[in-house]
Coordinates of C-alpha atoms and ligand atoms in Angstrom, one line a residue:
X1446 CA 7.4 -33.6 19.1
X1447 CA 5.9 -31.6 21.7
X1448 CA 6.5 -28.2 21.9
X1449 CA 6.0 -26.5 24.8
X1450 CA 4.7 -22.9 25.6
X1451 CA 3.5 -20.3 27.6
X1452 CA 2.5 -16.7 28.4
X1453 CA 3.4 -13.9 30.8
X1454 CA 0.8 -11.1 31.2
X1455 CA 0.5 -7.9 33.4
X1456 CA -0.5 -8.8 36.6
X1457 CA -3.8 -6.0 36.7
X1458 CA -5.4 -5.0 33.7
X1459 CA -8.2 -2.8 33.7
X1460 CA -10.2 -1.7 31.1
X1461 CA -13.4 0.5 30.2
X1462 CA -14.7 4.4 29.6
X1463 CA -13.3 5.3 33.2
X1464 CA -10.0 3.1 34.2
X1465 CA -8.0 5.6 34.6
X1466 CA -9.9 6.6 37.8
X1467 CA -8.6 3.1 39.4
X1468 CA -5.6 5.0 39.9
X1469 CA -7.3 6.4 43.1
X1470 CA -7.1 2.6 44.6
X1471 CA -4.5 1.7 42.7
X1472 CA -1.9 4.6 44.4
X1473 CA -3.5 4.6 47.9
X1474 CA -1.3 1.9 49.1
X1475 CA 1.9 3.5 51.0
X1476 CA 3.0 5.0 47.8
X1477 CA 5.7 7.3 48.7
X1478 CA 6.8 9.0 45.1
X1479 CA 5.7 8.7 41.7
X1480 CA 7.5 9.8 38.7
X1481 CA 5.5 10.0 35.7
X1482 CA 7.0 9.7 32.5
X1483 CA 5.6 11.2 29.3
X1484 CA 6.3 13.3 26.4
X1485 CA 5.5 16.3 25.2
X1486 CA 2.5 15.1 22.6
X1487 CA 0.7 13.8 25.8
X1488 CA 0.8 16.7 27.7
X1489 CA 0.1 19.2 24.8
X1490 CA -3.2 17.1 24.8
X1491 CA -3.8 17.0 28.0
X1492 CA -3.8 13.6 28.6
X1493 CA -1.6 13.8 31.5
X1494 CA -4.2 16.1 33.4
X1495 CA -6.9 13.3 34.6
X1496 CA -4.0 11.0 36.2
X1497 CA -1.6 14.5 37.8
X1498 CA -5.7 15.1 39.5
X1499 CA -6.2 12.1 40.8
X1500 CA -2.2 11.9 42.4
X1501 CA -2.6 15.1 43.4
X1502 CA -6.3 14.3 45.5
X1503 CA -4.4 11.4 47.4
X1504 CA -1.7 14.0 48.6
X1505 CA 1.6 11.1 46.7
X1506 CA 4.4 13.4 45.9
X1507 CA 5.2 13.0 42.0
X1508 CA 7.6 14.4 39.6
X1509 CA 7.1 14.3 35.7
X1510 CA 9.4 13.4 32.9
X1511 CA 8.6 14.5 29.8
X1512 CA 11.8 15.3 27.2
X1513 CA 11.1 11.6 25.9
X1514 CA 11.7 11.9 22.1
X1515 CA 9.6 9.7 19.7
X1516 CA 11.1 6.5 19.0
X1517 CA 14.4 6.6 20.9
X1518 CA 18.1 5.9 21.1
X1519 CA 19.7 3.6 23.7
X1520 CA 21.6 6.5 24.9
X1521 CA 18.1 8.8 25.1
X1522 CA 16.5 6.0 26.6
X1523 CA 19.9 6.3 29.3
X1524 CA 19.8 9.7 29.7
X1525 CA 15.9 9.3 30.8
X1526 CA 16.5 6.7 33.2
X1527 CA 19.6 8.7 34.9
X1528 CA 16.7 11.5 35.2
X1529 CA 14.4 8.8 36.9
X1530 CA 17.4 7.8 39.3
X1531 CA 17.1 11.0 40.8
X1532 CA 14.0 11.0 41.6
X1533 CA 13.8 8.3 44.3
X1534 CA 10.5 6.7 43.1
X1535 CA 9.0 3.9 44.1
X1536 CA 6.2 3.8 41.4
X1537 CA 6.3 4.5 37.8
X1538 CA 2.9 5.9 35.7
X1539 CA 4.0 5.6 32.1
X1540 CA 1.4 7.6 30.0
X1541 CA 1.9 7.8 26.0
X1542 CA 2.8 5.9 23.4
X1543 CA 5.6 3.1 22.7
X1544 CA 8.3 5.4 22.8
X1545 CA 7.2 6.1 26.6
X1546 CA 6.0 3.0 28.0
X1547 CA 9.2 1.3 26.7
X1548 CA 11.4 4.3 28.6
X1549 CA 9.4 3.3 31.7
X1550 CA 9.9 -0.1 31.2
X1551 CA 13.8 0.1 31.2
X1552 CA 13.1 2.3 34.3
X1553 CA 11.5 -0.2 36.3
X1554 CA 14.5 -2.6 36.1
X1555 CA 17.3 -0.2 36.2
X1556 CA 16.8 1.8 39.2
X1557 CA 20.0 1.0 40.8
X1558 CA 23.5 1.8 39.3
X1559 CA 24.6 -2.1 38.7
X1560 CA 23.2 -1.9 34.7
X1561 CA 22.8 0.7 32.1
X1562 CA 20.8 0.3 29.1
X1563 CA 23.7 -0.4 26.6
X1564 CA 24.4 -3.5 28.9
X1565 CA 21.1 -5.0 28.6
X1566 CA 21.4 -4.5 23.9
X1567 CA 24.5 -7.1 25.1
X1568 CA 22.2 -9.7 27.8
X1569 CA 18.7 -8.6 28.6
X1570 CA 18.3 -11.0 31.5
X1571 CA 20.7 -9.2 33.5
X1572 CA 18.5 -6.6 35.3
X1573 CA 15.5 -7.4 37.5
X1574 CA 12.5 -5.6 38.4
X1575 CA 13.0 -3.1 41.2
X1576 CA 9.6 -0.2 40.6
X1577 CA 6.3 -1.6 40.1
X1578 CA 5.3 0.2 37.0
X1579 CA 1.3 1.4 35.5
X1580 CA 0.9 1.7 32.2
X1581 CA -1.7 3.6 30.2
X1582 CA -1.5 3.6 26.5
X1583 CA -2.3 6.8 24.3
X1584 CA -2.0 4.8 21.3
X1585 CA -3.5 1.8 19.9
X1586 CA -0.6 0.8 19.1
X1587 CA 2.4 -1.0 20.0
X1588 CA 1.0 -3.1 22.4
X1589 CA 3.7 -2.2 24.9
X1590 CA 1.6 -2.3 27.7
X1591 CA 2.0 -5.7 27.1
X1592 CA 4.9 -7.3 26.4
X1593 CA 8.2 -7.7 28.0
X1594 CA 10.0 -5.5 25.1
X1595 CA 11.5 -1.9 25.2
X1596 CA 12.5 -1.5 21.9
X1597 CA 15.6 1.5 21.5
X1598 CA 17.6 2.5 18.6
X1599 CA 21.1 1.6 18.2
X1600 CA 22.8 4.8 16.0
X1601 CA 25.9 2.6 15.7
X1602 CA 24.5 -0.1 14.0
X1603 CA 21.9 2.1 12.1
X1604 CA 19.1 -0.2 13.5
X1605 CA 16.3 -0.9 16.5
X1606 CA 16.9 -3.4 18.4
X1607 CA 14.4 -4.9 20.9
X1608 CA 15.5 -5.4 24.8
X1609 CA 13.7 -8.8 25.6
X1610 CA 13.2 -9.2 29.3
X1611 CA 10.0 -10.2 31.2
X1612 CA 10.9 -8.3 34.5
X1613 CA 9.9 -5.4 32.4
X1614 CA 6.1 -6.4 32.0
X1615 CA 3.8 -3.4 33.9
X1616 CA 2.3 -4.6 36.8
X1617 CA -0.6 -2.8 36.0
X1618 CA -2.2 -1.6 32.8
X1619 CA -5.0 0.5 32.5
X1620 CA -6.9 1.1 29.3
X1621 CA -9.2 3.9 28.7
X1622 CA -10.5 5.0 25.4
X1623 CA -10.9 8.6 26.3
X1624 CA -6.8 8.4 25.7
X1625 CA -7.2 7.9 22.2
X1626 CA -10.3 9.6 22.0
X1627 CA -8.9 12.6 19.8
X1628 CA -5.1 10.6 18.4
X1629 CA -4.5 12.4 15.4
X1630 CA -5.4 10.5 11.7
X1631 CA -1.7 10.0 11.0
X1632 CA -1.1 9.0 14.3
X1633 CA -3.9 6.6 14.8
X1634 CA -3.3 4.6 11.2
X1635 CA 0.1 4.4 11.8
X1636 CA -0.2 3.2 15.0
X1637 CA -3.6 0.7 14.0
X1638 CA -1.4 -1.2 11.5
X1639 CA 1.4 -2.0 13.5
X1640 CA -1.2 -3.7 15.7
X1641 CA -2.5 -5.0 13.1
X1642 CA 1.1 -6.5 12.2
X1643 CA 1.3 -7.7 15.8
X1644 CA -1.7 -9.6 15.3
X1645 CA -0.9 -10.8 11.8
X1646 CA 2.5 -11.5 12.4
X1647 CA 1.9 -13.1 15.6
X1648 CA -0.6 -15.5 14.0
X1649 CA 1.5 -16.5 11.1
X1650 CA 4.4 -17.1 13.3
X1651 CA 7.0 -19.9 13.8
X1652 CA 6.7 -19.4 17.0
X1653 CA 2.5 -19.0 17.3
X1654 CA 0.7 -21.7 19.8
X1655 CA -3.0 -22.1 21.6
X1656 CA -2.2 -19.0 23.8
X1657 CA -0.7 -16.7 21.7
X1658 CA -3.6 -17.8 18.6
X1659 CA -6.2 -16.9 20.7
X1660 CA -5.2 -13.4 21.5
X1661 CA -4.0 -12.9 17.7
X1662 CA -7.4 -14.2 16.4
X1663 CA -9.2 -11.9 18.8
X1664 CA -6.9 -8.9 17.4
X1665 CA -7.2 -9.4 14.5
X1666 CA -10.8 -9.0 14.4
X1667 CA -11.3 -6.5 16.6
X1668 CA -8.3 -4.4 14.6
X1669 CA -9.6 -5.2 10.8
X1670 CA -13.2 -4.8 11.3
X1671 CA -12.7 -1.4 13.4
X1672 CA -9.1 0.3 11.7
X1673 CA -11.1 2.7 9.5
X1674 CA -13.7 3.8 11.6
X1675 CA -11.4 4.5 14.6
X1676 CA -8.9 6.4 11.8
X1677 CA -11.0 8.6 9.6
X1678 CA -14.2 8.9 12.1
X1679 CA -13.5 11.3 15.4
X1680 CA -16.7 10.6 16.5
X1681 CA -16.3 6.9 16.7
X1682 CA -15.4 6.4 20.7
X1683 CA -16.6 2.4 20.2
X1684 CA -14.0 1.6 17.1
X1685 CA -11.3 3.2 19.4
X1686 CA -12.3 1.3 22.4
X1687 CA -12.1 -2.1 20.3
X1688 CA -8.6 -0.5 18.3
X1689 CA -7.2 -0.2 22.4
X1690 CA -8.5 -3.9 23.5
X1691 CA -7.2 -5.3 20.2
X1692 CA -3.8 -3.3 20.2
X1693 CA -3.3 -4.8 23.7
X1694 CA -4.3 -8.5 23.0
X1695 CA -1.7 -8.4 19.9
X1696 CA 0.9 -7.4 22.5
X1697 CA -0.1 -10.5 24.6
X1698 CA 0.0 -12.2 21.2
X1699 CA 3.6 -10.7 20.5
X1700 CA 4.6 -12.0 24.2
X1701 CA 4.0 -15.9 23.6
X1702 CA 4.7 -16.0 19.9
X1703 CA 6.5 -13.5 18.2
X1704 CA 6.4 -10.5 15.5
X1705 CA 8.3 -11.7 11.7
X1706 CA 10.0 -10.1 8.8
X1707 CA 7.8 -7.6 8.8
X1708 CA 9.4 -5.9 11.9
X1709 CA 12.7 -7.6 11.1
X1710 CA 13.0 -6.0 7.7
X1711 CA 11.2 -2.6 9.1
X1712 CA 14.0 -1.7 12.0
X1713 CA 16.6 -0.4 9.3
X1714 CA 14.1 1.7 8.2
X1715 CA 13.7 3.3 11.5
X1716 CA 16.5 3.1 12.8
X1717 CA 18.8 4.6 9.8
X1718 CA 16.0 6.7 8.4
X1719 CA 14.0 7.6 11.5
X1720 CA 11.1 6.4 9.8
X1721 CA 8.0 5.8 12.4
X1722 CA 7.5 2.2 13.5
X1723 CA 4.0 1.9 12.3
X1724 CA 4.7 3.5 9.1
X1725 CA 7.8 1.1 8.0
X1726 CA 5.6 -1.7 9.1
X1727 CA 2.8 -0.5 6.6
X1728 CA 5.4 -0.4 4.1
X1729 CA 6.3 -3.8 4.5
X1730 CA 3.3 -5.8 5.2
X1731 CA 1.9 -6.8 1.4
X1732 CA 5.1 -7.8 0.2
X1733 CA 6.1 -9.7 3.2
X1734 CA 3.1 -11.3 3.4
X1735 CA 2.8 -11.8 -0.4
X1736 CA 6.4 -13.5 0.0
X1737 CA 4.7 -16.0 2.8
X1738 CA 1.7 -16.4 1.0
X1739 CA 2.9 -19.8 -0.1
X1740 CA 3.8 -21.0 3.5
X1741 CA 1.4 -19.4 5.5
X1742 CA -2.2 -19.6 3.1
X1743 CA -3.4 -22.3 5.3
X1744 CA -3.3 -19.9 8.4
X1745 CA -4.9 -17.1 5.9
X1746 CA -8.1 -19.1 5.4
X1747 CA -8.3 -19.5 9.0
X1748 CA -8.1 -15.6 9.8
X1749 CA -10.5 -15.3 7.0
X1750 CA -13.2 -17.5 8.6
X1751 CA -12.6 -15.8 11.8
X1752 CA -12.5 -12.3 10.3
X1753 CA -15.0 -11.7 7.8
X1754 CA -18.1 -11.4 9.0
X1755 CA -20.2 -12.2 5.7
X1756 CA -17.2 -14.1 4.2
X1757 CA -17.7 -17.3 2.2
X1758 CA -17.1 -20.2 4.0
X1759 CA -17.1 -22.2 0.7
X1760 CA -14.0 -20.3 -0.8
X1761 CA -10.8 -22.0 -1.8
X1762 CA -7.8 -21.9 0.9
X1763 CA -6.7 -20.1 -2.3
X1764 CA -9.5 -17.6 -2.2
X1765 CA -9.9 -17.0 0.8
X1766 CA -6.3 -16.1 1.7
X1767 CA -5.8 -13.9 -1.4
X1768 CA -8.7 -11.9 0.0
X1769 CA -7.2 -11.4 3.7
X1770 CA -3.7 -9.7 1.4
X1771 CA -6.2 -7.5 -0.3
X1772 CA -7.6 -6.2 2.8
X1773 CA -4.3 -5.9 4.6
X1774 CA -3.4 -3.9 1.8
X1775 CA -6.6 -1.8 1.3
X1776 CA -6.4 -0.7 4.6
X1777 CA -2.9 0.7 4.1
X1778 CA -4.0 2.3 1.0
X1779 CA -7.7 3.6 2.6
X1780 CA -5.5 5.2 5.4
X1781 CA -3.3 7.1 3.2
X1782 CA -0.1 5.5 4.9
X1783 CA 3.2 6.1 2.9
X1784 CA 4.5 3.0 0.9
X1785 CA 7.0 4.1 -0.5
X1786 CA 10.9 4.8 0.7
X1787 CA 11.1 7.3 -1.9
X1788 CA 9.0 9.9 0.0
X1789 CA 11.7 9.5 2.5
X1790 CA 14.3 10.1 0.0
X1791 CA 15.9 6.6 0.2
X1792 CA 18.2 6.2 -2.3
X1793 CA 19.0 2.9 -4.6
X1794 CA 22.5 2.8 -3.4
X1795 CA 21.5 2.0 0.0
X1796 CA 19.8 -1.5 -0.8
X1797 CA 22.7 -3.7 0.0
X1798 CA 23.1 -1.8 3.3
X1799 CA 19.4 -2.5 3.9
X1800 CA 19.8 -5.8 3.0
X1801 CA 22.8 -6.7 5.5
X1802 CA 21.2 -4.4 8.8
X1803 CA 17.4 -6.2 7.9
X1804 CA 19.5 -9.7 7.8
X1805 CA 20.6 -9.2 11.2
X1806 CA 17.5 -9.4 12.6
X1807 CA 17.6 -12.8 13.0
X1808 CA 15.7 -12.5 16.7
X1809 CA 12.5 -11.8 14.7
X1810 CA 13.0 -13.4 11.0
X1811 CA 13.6 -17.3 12.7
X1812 CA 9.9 -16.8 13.5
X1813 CA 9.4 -16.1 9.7
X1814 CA 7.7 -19.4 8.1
X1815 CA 9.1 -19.1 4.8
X1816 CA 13.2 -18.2 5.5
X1817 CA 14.0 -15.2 4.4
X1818 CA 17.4 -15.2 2.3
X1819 CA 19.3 -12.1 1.5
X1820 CA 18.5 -12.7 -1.8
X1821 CA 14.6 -12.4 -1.0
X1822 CA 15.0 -10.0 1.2
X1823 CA 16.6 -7.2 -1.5
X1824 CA 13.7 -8.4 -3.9
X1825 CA 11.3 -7.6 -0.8
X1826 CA 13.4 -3.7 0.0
X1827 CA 12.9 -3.4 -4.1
X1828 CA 9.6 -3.4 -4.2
X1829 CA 9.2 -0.3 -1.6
X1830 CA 12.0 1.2 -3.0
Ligands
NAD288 N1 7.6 -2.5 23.4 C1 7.0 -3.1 22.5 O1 6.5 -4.2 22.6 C2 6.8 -2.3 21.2 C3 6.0 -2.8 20.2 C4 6.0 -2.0 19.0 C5 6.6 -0.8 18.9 N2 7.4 -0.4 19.9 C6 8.1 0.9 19.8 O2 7.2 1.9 20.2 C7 7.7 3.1 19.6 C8 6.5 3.8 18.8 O3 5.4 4.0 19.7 P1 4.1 4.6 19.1 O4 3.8 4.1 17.7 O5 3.0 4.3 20.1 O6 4.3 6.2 19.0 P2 5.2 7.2 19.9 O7 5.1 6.8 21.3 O8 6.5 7.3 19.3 O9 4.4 8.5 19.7 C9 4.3 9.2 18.5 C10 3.8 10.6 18.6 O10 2.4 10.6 18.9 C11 2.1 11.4 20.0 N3 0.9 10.9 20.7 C12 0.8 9.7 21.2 N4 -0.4 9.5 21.7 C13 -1.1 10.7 21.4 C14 -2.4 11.1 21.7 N5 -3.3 10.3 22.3 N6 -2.8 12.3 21.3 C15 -1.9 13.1 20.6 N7 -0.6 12.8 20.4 C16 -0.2 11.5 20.8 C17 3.4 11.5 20.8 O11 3.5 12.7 21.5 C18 4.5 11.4 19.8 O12 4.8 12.6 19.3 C19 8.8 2.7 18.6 O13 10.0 3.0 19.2 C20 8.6 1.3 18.5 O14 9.8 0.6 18.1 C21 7.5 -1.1 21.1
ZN289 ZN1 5.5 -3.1 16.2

């Protein structure tokens, strides 16, 4: 049977030491209003300074939004975009994390008063893209520079739930390592493995084809042999710059396959205990992958050839994929992520919720290779619990 696929991709990317200095050429074309949106992180560390200079040299009148909380609601997400209506813009910088870019990205398509954000949790197609939008990562990361995905948290449902809709993909992306020069440890690992279980994920997919492989491959390298040197050394400008390229090819990866029950199983984490995406996703990523292990070794070996720079080509299939587990999970343990729910203070009596908000993930856990029953999936919550 042939299967067909394909790829959407920001239309500009640009990349390097100095991209954010494009912004000159980028902004000199009849521009009438910018809003920048941000949060209060980013501007604390000044990261916001460099882009406000350059605006500010080519005389464009801009207005900054900045009261974006960290991982947010549907209704947050709302309330930010009403702010944006205000403004009358007719270009969008987004400059932070996930929690930003994916604000922005809502933005772009709901400019006008015909859809709110709760509409698109019900039919994501509906709104198109009305604000060319510029991304510029400050962590590496969710990819969501990348991909057509703004992902908001539903407080009714006690879950996240991602907003599919390619209209949303930045026409413009720039990324420049001096944005993640000085990310925080926690930060930076937390962030580094959920790029890691975009690349992973992506790879091991249902869903994975020629495109998306390509970019997962070249993410996953770039993010295992770099995750601990970008983390735990401040000095290490090169690491980073490989953490951003690879953080941004797993979110090309995530557009033309798709993430597995690794995310699926991680959004009732954050969005009943407010736990940070990257950090549930640590959580989850040996025993999910464990659990696949049996459908998914072939794929393993592969990474591992690809991966390992002085591996054994000789190895088993066996071998080789029990030693890609015990570096997914050495990195988790080397960067002092949490992995357990009980420093969270999840109690036992919450499983079978768990169980039943994780289930209806279903967008995420058909691309799982090995089905996922509830059955699994409580033995899967156990072993975090
Ligand atoms: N759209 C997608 O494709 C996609 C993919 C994965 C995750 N996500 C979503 O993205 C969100 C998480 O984003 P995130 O992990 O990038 O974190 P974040 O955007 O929530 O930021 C976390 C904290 O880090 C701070 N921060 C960010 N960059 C910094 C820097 N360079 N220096 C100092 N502080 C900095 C921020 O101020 C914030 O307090 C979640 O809501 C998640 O569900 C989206
Ligand atoms: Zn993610």
């Amino acid at each position: 049977m042939l299967v067909d696929y394909s790829l959407k991709m920001p239309k500009n990317i640009i990349a390097g030491e100095h991209a954010i200095e494009q912004l000159s050429g980028i902004i000199a074309t009849g521009i009438k209003k910018i809003v920048i949106f941000t949060d209060k992180g980013i501007l604390g560390a000044g990261l916001a300074d460099l882009p406000k200079a350059l605006i500010e040299k080519a005389g464009v009148d801009y207005t900054i939004i900045s009261e974006i909380p960290a991982e947010p609601s549907y209704h947050e997400a709302q309330a930010m975009v009403d702010e944006f209506k205000k403004e009358q813009a007719d270009f969008i910088i987004a400059i932070g994390g996930g929690s930003v870019m994916d604000v922005a990205k809502l933005a772009s398509i709901l400019a006008t008063d015909e859809y709110k954000v709760k509409d698109l949790l019900d039919v994501p197609l509906l709104a198109k893209k009305q604000i060319t939008s510029l991304m510029i990562p400050t962590t590496a990361g969710t990819g969501a520079e990348a991909t057509p995905n703004s992902i908001v948290g539903v407080p009714e449902k006690e879950l996240k739930i991602g907003i599919v809709n390619p209209e949303m993909i930045a026409d413009y992306v720039l990324l420049d390592s001096r944005m993640i020069k000085n990310l925080p440890k926690p930060i930076a690992a937390a962030t580094g493995v959920d790029a890691l279980c975009h690349a992973i994920e992506c790879f091991t997919s249902a869903k994975a084809n020629p495109i998306s492989n390509t970019f997962a491959l070249e993410a996953l390298d770039l993010i295992m042999n770099n995750i601990i040197e970008a983390c735990t050394n401040p000095a290490a400008l090169e690491a980073k710059s490989r953490m951003l390229l690879g953080s941004f090819y797993a979110g090309v990866a995530i557009t033309s396959s798709g993430t597995t029950a690794v995310h699926a199983l991680s959004y009732p984490l954050g969005g009943k205990y407010h736990i940070a995406h990257g950090v549930s996703n640590a959580m989850l990523l040996t025993p999910v992958m464990k659990f696949n292990q049996p459908a998914i070794k072939d794929l393993l070996a592969v990474a591992y050839d690809r991966v390992v720079k002085d591996g054994d080509k000789e190895l088993t299939v066996d071998q080789k994929s029990a030693y890609m587990l015990s570096q997914l999970e050495e990195i988790v343990q080397v960067l002092e992520i949490p992995t357990s729910l009980k420093e969270f203070n999840v109690p036992e009596e919450d499983l079978d919720g768990l169980v039943a908000a994780g289930m209806e993930v279903t967008r995420l856990l058909v691309n799982n290779k090995r089905e996922v029953t509830p059955e699994d999936a409580r033995k899967i919550y156990l072993e975090i619990l």
